[in-house]
């Protein structure tokens, strides 16, 4: 997905940018540290090719000591008026500073421009931190998918929110 940097900044001063193929090694690294369903490099690369995808990264203002530039990412897709949030990941060192919420808000704005009216996601039933972040963005639990996740096996809560409630 091409485009300019998104102007919203969070408390860490990251800027949000469309994800590119050059970001994928760090995206996969963040994915692995977050306990997400693993898409891997090829999965994200294929998703980048889809015009209905919204994929953003949070780029730090400068490299860290270990040469990293990304602190978070989001991968989502708009289909039939619905935004499906597939993966949101934030480096452990960058958590609890509003970065996940900033990524969600920027994605909601883009999805609304693409005609989406509702956002949907699945979250591990035991991931109360992510559920809290989503709840602050207007999501409510709409259902449960039994044994949805693997390694470890766990139920998913299905959460939804109408996009017009997103501020």
mmCIF file with all atom_site columns, C-alpha atoms in Angstrom:
data_model
loop_
_atom_site.group_PDB
_atom_site.id
_atom_site.type_symbol
_atom_site.label_atom_id
_atom_site.label_alt_id
_atom_site.label_comp_id
_atom_site.label_asym_id
_atom_site.label_entity_id
_atom_site.label_seq_id
_atom_site.pdbx_PDB_ins_code
_atom_site.Cartn_x
_atom_site.Cartn_y
_atom_site.Cartn_z
_atom_site.occupancy
_atom_site.B_iso_or_equiv
_atom_site.pdbx_formal_charge
_atom_site.auth_seq_id
_atom_site.auth_comp_id
_atom_site.auth_asym_id
_atom_site.auth_atom_id
_atom_site.pdbx_PDB_model_num
ATOM 1   C CA . UNK A 1 1   ? 0.000   0.000   0.000  1.00 0.00 ? 1   UNK A CA 1
ATOM 2   C CA . UNK A 1 2   ? 1.569   3.281   -1.067 1.00 0.00 ? 2   UNK A CA 1
ATOM 3   C CA . UNK A 1 3   ? 1.100   6.646   0.554  1.00 0.00 ? 3   UNK A CA 1
ATOM 4   C CA . UNK A 1 4   ? 2.514   9.339   2.764  1.00 0.00 ? 4   UNK A CA 1
ATOM 5   C CA . UNK A 1 5   ? 3.132   9.208   6.478  1.00 0.00 ? 5   UNK A CA 1
ATOM 6   C CA . UNK A 1 6   ? 0.060   9.503   8.634  1.00 0.00 ? 6   UNK A CA 1
ATOM 7   C CA . UNK A 1 7   ? 0.186   12.630  10.732 1.00 0.00 ? 7   UNK A CA 1
ATOM 8   C CA . UNK A 1 8   ? -1.043  11.146  14.025 1.00 0.00 ? 8   UNK A CA 1
ATOM 9   C CA . UNK A 1 9   ? 1.701   10.714  16.587 1.00 0.00 ? 9   UNK A CA 1
ATOM 10  C CA . UNK A 1 10  ? 1.516   8.924   19.883 1.00 0.00 ? 10  UNK A CA 1
ATOM 11  C CA . UNK A 1 11  ? 3.386   9.680   23.093 1.00 0.00 ? 11  UNK A CA 1
ATOM 12  C CA . UNK A 1 12  ? 6.535   7.969   21.766 1.00 0.00 ? 12  UNK A CA 1
ATOM 13  C CA . UNK A 1 13  ? 6.675   10.232  18.711 1.00 0.00 ? 13  UNK A CA 1
ATOM 14  C CA . UNK A 1 14  ? 6.459   7.362   16.228 1.00 0.00 ? 14  UNK A CA 1
ATOM 15  C CA . UNK A 1 15  ? 4.999   8.230   12.869 1.00 0.00 ? 15  UNK A CA 1
ATOM 16  C CA . UNK A 1 16  ? 2.620   5.867   11.154 1.00 0.00 ? 16  UNK A CA 1
ATOM 17  C CA . UNK A 1 17  ? 3.422   4.844   7.589  1.00 0.00 ? 17  UNK A CA 1
ATOM 18  C CA . UNK A 1 18  ? 2.038   2.393   5.055  1.00 0.00 ? 18  UNK A CA 1
ATOM 19  C CA . UNK A 1 19  ? 3.857   -0.918  5.455  1.00 0.00 ? 19  UNK A CA 1
ATOM 20  C CA . UNK A 1 20  ? 6.324   -1.828  2.715  1.00 0.00 ? 20  UNK A CA 1
ATOM 21  C CA . UNK A 1 21  ? 8.215   -4.964  1.820  1.00 0.00 ? 21  UNK A CA 1
ATOM 22  C CA . UNK A 1 22  ? 11.295  -3.395  3.439  1.00 0.00 ? 22  UNK A CA 1
ATOM 23  C CA . UNK A 1 23  ? 9.485   -3.474  6.812  1.00 0.00 ? 23  UNK A CA 1
ATOM 24  C CA . UNK A 1 24  ? 8.621   -7.159  6.780  1.00 0.00 ? 24  UNK A CA 1
ATOM 25  C CA . UNK A 1 25  ? 11.614  -8.576  8.670  1.00 0.00 ? 25  UNK A CA 1
ATOM 26  C CA . UNK A 1 26  ? 10.871  -6.318  11.637 1.00 0.00 ? 26  UNK A CA 1
ATOM 27  C CA . UNK A 1 27  ? 7.111   -6.905  11.322 1.00 0.00 ? 27  UNK A CA 1
ATOM 28  C CA . UNK A 1 28  ? 7.677   -10.667 11.569 1.00 0.00 ? 28  UNK A CA 1
ATOM 29  C CA . UNK A 1 29  ? 10.026  -10.151 14.519 1.00 0.00 ? 29  UNK A CA 1
ATOM 30  C CA . UNK A 1 30  ? 7.351   -8.114  16.346 1.00 0.00 ? 30  UNK A CA 1
ATOM 31  C CA . UNK A 1 31  ? 4.717   -10.700 15.410 1.00 0.00 ? 31  UNK A CA 1
ATOM 32  C CA . UNK A 1 32  ? 6.807   -13.452 17.012 1.00 0.00 ? 32  UNK A CA 1
ATOM 33  C CA . UNK A 1 33  ? 7.252   -11.505 20.272 1.00 0.00 ? 33  UNK A CA 1
ATOM 34  C CA . UNK A 1 34  ? 3.514   -10.802 20.594 1.00 0.00 ? 34  UNK A CA 1
ATOM 35  C CA . UNK A 1 35  ? 2.104   -14.328 20.514 1.00 0.00 ? 35  UNK A CA 1
ATOM 36  C CA . UNK A 1 36  ? 0.056   -13.587 17.399 1.00 0.00 ? 36  UNK A CA 1
ATOM 37  C CA . UNK A 1 37  ? -1.080  -16.146 14.858 1.00 0.00 ? 37  UNK A CA 1
ATOM 38  C CA . UNK A 1 38  ? 2.012   -16.399 12.716 1.00 0.00 ? 38  UNK A CA 1
ATOM 39  C CA . UNK A 1 39  ? 1.703   -15.124 9.149  1.00 0.00 ? 39  UNK A CA 1
ATOM 40  C CA . UNK A 1 40  ? 5.424   -14.902 8.466  1.00 0.00 ? 40  UNK A CA 1
ATOM 41  C CA . UNK A 1 41  ? 7.214   -12.854 5.825  1.00 0.00 ? 41  UNK A CA 1
ATOM 42  C CA . UNK A 1 42  ? 5.438   -14.428 2.858  1.00 0.00 ? 42  UNK A CA 1
ATOM 43  C CA . UNK A 1 43  ? 1.991   -13.966 4.391  1.00 0.00 ? 43  UNK A CA 1
ATOM 44  C CA . UNK A 1 44  ? 2.526   -10.249 4.944  1.00 0.00 ? 44  UNK A CA 1
ATOM 45  C CA . UNK A 1 45  ? 4.146   -9.830  1.534  1.00 0.00 ? 45  UNK A CA 1
ATOM 46  C CA . UNK A 1 46  ? 1.128   -11.409 -0.160 1.00 0.00 ? 46  UNK A CA 1
ATOM 47  C CA . UNK A 1 47  ? -1.247  -9.222  1.853  1.00 0.00 ? 47  UNK A CA 1
ATOM 48  C CA . UNK A 1 48  ? 0.630   -6.090  0.754  1.00 0.00 ? 48  UNK A CA 1
ATOM 49  C CA . UNK A 1 49  ? -0.419  -6.898  -2.831 1.00 0.00 ? 49  UNK A CA 1
ATOM 50  C CA . UNK A 1 50  ? -4.143  -6.796  -2.046 1.00 0.00 ? 50  UNK A CA 1
ATOM 51  C CA . UNK A 1 51  ? -5.789  -3.423  -2.784 1.00 0.00 ? 51  UNK A CA 1
ATOM 52  C CA . UNK A 1 52  ? -8.287  -3.918  0.044  1.00 0.00 ? 52  UNK A CA 1
ATOM 53  C CA . UNK A 1 53  ? -5.532  -4.258  2.649  1.00 0.00 ? 53  UNK A CA 1
ATOM 54  C CA . UNK A 1 54  ? -4.643  -1.582  5.172  1.00 0.00 ? 54  UNK A CA 1
ATOM 55  C CA . UNK A 1 55  ? -1.182  -2.275  6.554  1.00 0.00 ? 55  UNK A CA 1
ATOM 56  C CA . UNK A 1 56  ? 0.604   0.301   8.666  1.00 0.00 ? 56  UNK A CA 1
ATOM 57  C CA . UNK A 1 57  ? 3.813   0.454   10.684 1.00 0.00 ? 57  UNK A CA 1
ATOM 58  C CA . UNK A 1 58  ? 4.851   2.710   13.555 1.00 0.00 ? 58  UNK A CA 1
ATOM 59  C CA . UNK A 1 59  ? 8.324   4.004   12.808 1.00 0.00 ? 59  UNK A CA 1
ATOM 60  C CA . UNK A 1 60  ? 10.459  5.363   15.660 1.00 0.00 ? 60  UNK A CA 1
ATOM 61  C CA . UNK A 1 61  ? 12.159  8.722   15.095 1.00 0.00 ? 61  UNK A CA 1
ATOM 62  C CA . UNK A 1 62  ? 15.589  7.044   15.151 1.00 0.00 ? 62  UNK A CA 1
ATOM 63  C CA . UNK A 1 63  ? 17.110  3.579   15.242 1.00 0.00 ? 63  UNK A CA 1
ATOM 64  C CA . UNK A 1 64  ? 17.438  1.856   18.589 1.00 0.00 ? 64  UNK A CA 1
ATOM 65  C CA . UNK A 1 65  ? 20.782  0.537   19.813 1.00 0.00 ? 65  UNK A CA 1
ATOM 66  C CA . UNK A 1 66  ? 20.059  -2.780  18.109 1.00 0.00 ? 66  UNK A CA 1
ATOM 67  C CA . UNK A 1 67  ? 19.285  -1.088  14.767 1.00 0.00 ? 67  UNK A CA 1
ATOM 68  C CA . UNK A 1 68  ? 15.485  -1.466  14.910 1.00 0.00 ? 68  UNK A CA 1
ATOM 69  C CA . UNK A 1 69  ? 13.147  1.206   13.546 1.00 0.00 ? 69  UNK A CA 1
ATOM 70  C CA . UNK A 1 70  ? 9.651   -0.262  13.935 1.00 0.00 ? 70  UNK A CA 1
ATOM 71  C CA . UNK A 1 71  ? 7.768   -0.379  17.218 1.00 0.00 ? 71  UNK A CA 1
ATOM 72  C CA . UNK A 1 72  ? 4.450   -1.679  15.945 1.00 0.00 ? 72  UNK A CA 1
ATOM 73  C CA . UNK A 1 73  ? 2.233   -2.643  13.037 1.00 0.00 ? 73  UNK A CA 1
ATOM 74  C CA . UNK A 1 74  ? -1.318  -3.403  12.021 1.00 0.00 ? 74  UNK A CA 1
ATOM 75  C CA . UNK A 1 75  ? -2.623  -5.626  9.224  1.00 0.00 ? 75  UNK A CA 1
ATOM 76  C CA . UNK A 1 76  ? -6.287  -5.319  8.257  1.00 0.00 ? 76  UNK A CA 1
ATOM 77  C CA . UNK A 1 77  ? -8.554  -5.719  5.239  1.00 0.00 ? 77  UNK A CA 1
ATOM 78  C CA . UNK A 1 78  ? -11.795 -4.113  4.062  1.00 0.00 ? 78  UNK A CA 1
ATOM 79  C CA . UNK A 1 79  ? -14.305 -6.478  2.457  1.00 0.00 ? 79  UNK A CA 1
ATOM 80  C CA . UNK A 1 80  ? -18.017 -5.902  1.795  1.00 0.00 ? 80  UNK A CA 1
ATOM 81  C CA . UNK A 1 81  ? -18.258 -2.866  4.054  1.00 0.00 ? 81  UNK A CA 1
ATOM 82  C CA . UNK A 1 82  ? -16.448 -4.549  6.940  1.00 0.00 ? 82  UNK A CA 1
ATOM 83  C CA . UNK A 1 83  ? -12.975 -3.905  8.315  1.00 0.00 ? 83  UNK A CA 1
ATOM 84  C CA . UNK A 1 84  ? -11.373 -7.092  9.576  1.00 0.00 ? 84  UNK A CA 1
ATOM 85  C CA . UNK A 1 85  ? -8.421  -6.401  11.864 1.00 0.00 ? 85  UNK A CA 1
ATOM 86  C CA . UNK A 1 86  ? -6.108  -9.373  11.387 1.00 0.00 ? 86  UNK A CA 1
ATOM 87  C CA . UNK A 1 87  ? -3.026  -8.568  13.471 1.00 0.00 ? 87  UNK A CA 1
ATOM 88  C CA . UNK A 1 88  ? -1.893  -5.720  15.709 1.00 0.00 ? 88  UNK A CA 1
ATOM 89  C CA . UNK A 1 89  ? 1.543   -5.972  17.278 1.00 0.00 ? 89  UNK A CA 1
ATOM 90  C CA . UNK A 1 90  ? 3.590   -3.621  19.455 1.00 0.00 ? 90  UNK A CA 1
ATOM 91  C CA . UNK A 1 91  ? 7.129   -4.305  20.701 1.00 0.00 ? 91  UNK A CA 1
ATOM 92  C CA . UNK A 1 92  ? 7.124   -5.061  24.425 1.00 0.00 ? 92  UNK A CA 1
ATOM 93  C CA . UNK A 1 93  ? 9.422   -2.075  25.045 1.00 0.00 ? 93  UNK A CA 1
ATOM 94  C CA . UNK A 1 94  ? 6.914   0.289   23.368 1.00 0.00 ? 94  UNK A CA 1
ATOM 95  C CA . UNK A 1 95  ? 3.718   -0.886  25.076 1.00 0.00 ? 95  UNK A CA 1
ATOM 96  C CA . UNK A 1 96  ? 1.381   1.060   27.344 1.00 0.00 ? 96  UNK A CA 1
ATOM 97  C CA . UNK A 1 97  ? 1.988   4.333   25.515 1.00 0.00 ? 97  UNK A CA 1
ATOM 98  C CA . UNK A 1 98  ? -0.984  4.436   23.150 1.00 0.00 ? 98  UNK A CA 1
ATOM 99  C CA . UNK A 1 99  ? 0.707   3.017   20.070 1.00 0.00 ? 99  UNK A CA 1
ATOM 100 C CA . UNK A 1 100 ? -1.804  0.179   19.514 1.00 0.00 ? 100 UNK A CA 1
ATOM 101 C CA . UNK A 1 101 ? -4.683  2.652   19.811 1.00 0.00 ? 101 UNK A CA 1
ATOM 102 C CA . UNK A 1 102 ? -3.008  5.053   17.359 1.00 0.00 ? 102 UNK A CA 1
ATOM 103 C CA . UNK A 1 103 ? -2.600  2.236   14.822 1.00 0.00 ? 103 UNK A CA 1
ATOM 104 C CA . UNK A 1 104 ? -6.248  1.256   15.249 1.00 0.00 ? 104 UNK A CA 1
ATOM 105 C CA . UNK A 1 105 ? -7.548  4.817   14.862 1.00 0.00 ? 105 UNK A CA 1
ATOM 106 C CA . UNK A 1 106 ? -5.509  5.401   11.690 1.00 0.00 ? 106 UNK A CA 1
ATOM 107 C CA . UNK A 1 107 ? -6.780  2.103   10.270 1.00 0.00 ? 107 UNK A CA 1
ATOM 108 C CA . UNK A 1 108 ? -10.392 2.979   11.134 1.00 0.00 ? 108 UNK A CA 1
ATOM 109 C CA . UNK A 1 109 ? -10.039 6.291   9.322  1.00 0.00 ? 109 UNK A CA 1
ATOM 110 C CA . UNK A 1 110 ? -8.696  4.616   6.179  1.00 0.00 ? 110 UNK A CA 1
ATOM 111 C CA . UNK A 1 111 ? -11.314 1.867   6.341  1.00 0.00 ? 111 UNK A CA 1
ATOM 112 C CA . UNK A 1 112 ? -14.112 4.424   6.624  1.00 0.00 ? 112 UNK A CA 1
ATOM 113 C CA . UNK A 1 113 ? -12.756 6.160   3.515  1.00 0.00 ? 113 UNK A CA 1
ATOM 114 C CA . UNK A 1 114 ? -12.918 2.773   1.774  1.00 0.00 ? 114 UNK A CA 1
ATOM 115 C CA . UNK A 1 115 ? -16.586 2.337   2.712  1.00 0.00 ? 115 UNK A CA 1
ATOM 116 C CA . UNK A 1 116 ? -16.294 0.147   5.820  1.00 0.00 ? 116 UNK A CA 1
ATOM 117 C CA . UNK A 1 117 ? -19.082 0.618   8.341  1.00 0.00 ? 117 UNK A CA 1
ATOM 118 C CA . UNK A 1 118 ? -18.090 -1.855  11.031 1.00 0.00 ? 118 UNK A CA 1
ATOM 119 C CA . UNK A 1 119 ? -14.829 -3.268  12.395 1.00 0.00 ? 119 UNK A CA 1
ATOM 120 C CA . UNK A 1 120 ? -14.423 -6.904  13.482 1.00 0.00 ? 120 UNK A CA 1
ATOM 121 C CA . UNK A 1 121 ? -11.542 -8.772  15.097 1.00 0.00 ? 121 UNK A CA 1
ATOM 122 C CA . UNK A 1 122 ? -10.713 -11.900 17.042 1.00 0.00 ? 122 UNK A CA 1
ATOM 123 C CA . UNK A 1 123 ? -8.651  -11.778 20.221 1.00 0.00 ? 123 UNK A CA 1
ATOM 124 C CA . UNK A 1 124 ? -7.435  -14.558 22.485 1.00 0.00 ? 124 UNK A CA 1
ATOM 125 C CA . UNK A 1 125 ? -9.912  -15.056 25.330 1.00 0.00 ? 125 UNK A CA 1
ATOM 126 C CA . UNK A 1 126 ? -7.025  -14.845 27.799 1.00 0.00 ? 126 UNK A CA 1
ATOM 127 C CA . UNK A 1 127 ? -5.517  -11.655 26.365 1.00 0.00 ? 127 UNK A CA 1
ATOM 128 C CA . UNK A 1 128 ? -7.208  -9.196  28.691 1.00 0.00 ? 128 UNK A CA 1
ATOM 129 C CA . UNK A 1 129 ? -4.702  -6.430  27.924 1.00 0.00 ? 129 UNK A CA 1
ATOM 130 C CA . UNK A 1 130 ? -5.606  -6.437  24.201 1.00 0.00 ? 130 UNK A CA 1
ATOM 131 C CA . UNK A 1 131 ? -9.302  -6.707  25.061 1.00 0.00 ? 131 UNK A CA 1
ATOM 132 C CA . UNK A 1 132 ? -8.954  -3.575  27.188 1.00 0.00 ? 132 UNK A CA 1
ATOM 133 C CA . UNK A 1 133 ? -7.229  -1.678  24.351 1.00 0.00 ? 133 UNK A CA 1
ATOM 134 C CA . UNK A 1 134 ? -9.989  -2.726  21.952 1.00 0.00 ? 134 UNK A CA 1
ATOM 135 C CA . UNK A 1 135 ? -12.683 -1.825  24.482 1.00 0.00 ? 135 UNK A CA 1
ATOM 136 C CA . UNK A 1 136 ? -11.298 1.715   24.754 1.00 0.00 ? 136 UNK A CA 1
ATOM 137 C CA . UNK A 1 137 ? -11.721 1.947   20.973 1.00 0.00 ? 137 UNK A CA 1
ATOM 138 C CA . UNK A 1 138 ? -15.416 1.054   21.217 1.00 0.00 ? 138 UNK A CA 1
ATOM 139 C CA . UNK A 1 139 ? -15.243 -2.707  20.610 1.00 0.00 ? 139 UNK A CA 1
ATOM 140 C CA . UNK A 1 140 ? -17.647 -5.018  22.429 1.00 0.00 ? 140 UNK A CA 1
ATOM 141 C CA . UNK A 1 141 ? -17.680 -8.814  22.576 1.00 0.00 ? 141 UNK A CA 1
ATOM 142 C CA . UNK A 1 142 ? -20.118 -10.204 20.007 1.00 0.00 ? 142 UNK A CA 1
ATOM 143 C CA . UNK A 1 143 ? -19.298 -13.902 20.194 1.00 0.00 ? 143 UNK A CA 1
ATOM 144 C CA . UNK A 1 144 ? -16.778 -16.652 20.852 1.00 0.00 ? 144 UNK A CA 1
ATOM 145 C CA . UNK A 1 145 ? -14.969 -19.031 18.504 1.00 0.00 ? 145 UNK A CA 1
ATOM 146 C CA . UNK A 1 146 ? -14.088 -22.234 20.351 1.00 0.00 ? 146 UNK A CA 1
ATOM 147 C CA . UNK A 1 147 ? -10.506 -23.514 19.987 1.00 0.00 ? 147 UNK A CA 1
ATOM 148 C CA . UNK A 1 148 ? -9.770  -20.839 17.364 1.00 0.00 ? 148 UNK A CA 1
ATOM 149 C CA . UNK A 1 149 ? -6.093  -20.330 18.233 1.00 0.00 ? 149 UNK A CA 1
ATOM 150 C CA . UNK A 1 150 ? -3.289  -22.883 18.245 1.00 0.00 ? 150 UNK A CA 1
ATOM 151 C CA . UNK A 1 151 ? -0.033  -23.059 20.195 1.00 0.00 ? 151 UNK A CA 1
ATOM 152 C CA . UNK A 1 152 ? -1.610  -22.889 22.687 1.00 0.00 ? 152 UNK A CA 1
ATOM 153 C CA . UNK A 1 153 ? -5.167  -23.828 21.803 1.00 0.00 ? 153 UNK A CA 1
ATOM 154 C CA . UNK A 1 154 ? -7.488  -21.127 23.055 1.00 0.00 ? 154 UNK A CA 1
ATOM 155 C CA . UNK A 1 155 ? -10.885 -19.630 22.315 1.00 0.00 ? 155 UNK A CA 1
ATOM 156 C CA . UNK A 1 156 ? -11.178 -16.338 20.467 1.00 0.00 ? 156 UNK A CA 1
ATOM 157 C CA . UNK A 1 157 ? -13.537 -13.578 21.445 1.00 0.00 ? 157 UNK A CA 1
ATOM 158 C CA . UNK A 1 158 ? -15.114 -11.877 18.430 1.00 0.00 ? 158 UNK A CA 1
ATOM 159 C CA . UNK A 1 159 ? -15.280 -8.134  19.010 1.00 0.00 ? 159 UNK A CA 1
ATOM 160 C CA . UNK A 1 160 ? -17.024 -5.539  16.857 1.00 0.00 ? 160 UNK A CA 1
ATOM 161 C CA . UNK A 1 161 ? -17.629 -1.817  16.722 1.00 0.00 ? 161 UNK A CA 1
ATOM 162 C CA . UNK A 1 162 ? -19.451 0.434   14.294 1.00 0.00 ? 162 UNK A CA 1
ATOM 163 C CA . UNK A 1 163 ? -16.860 2.753   12.747 1.00 0.00 ? 163 UNK A CA 1
ATOM 164 C CA . UNK A 1 164 ? -18.936 5.887   13.209 1.00 0.00 ? 164 UNK A CA 1
ATOM 165 C CA . UNK A 1 165 ? -18.428 5.560   16.994 1.00 0.00 ? 165 UNK A CA 1
ATOM 166 C CA . UNK A 1 166 ? -14.667 5.847   16.611 1.00 0.00 ? 166 UNK A CA 1
ATOM 167 C CA . UNK A 1 167 ? -13.409 9.268   17.594 1.00 0.00 ? 167 UNK A CA 1
#
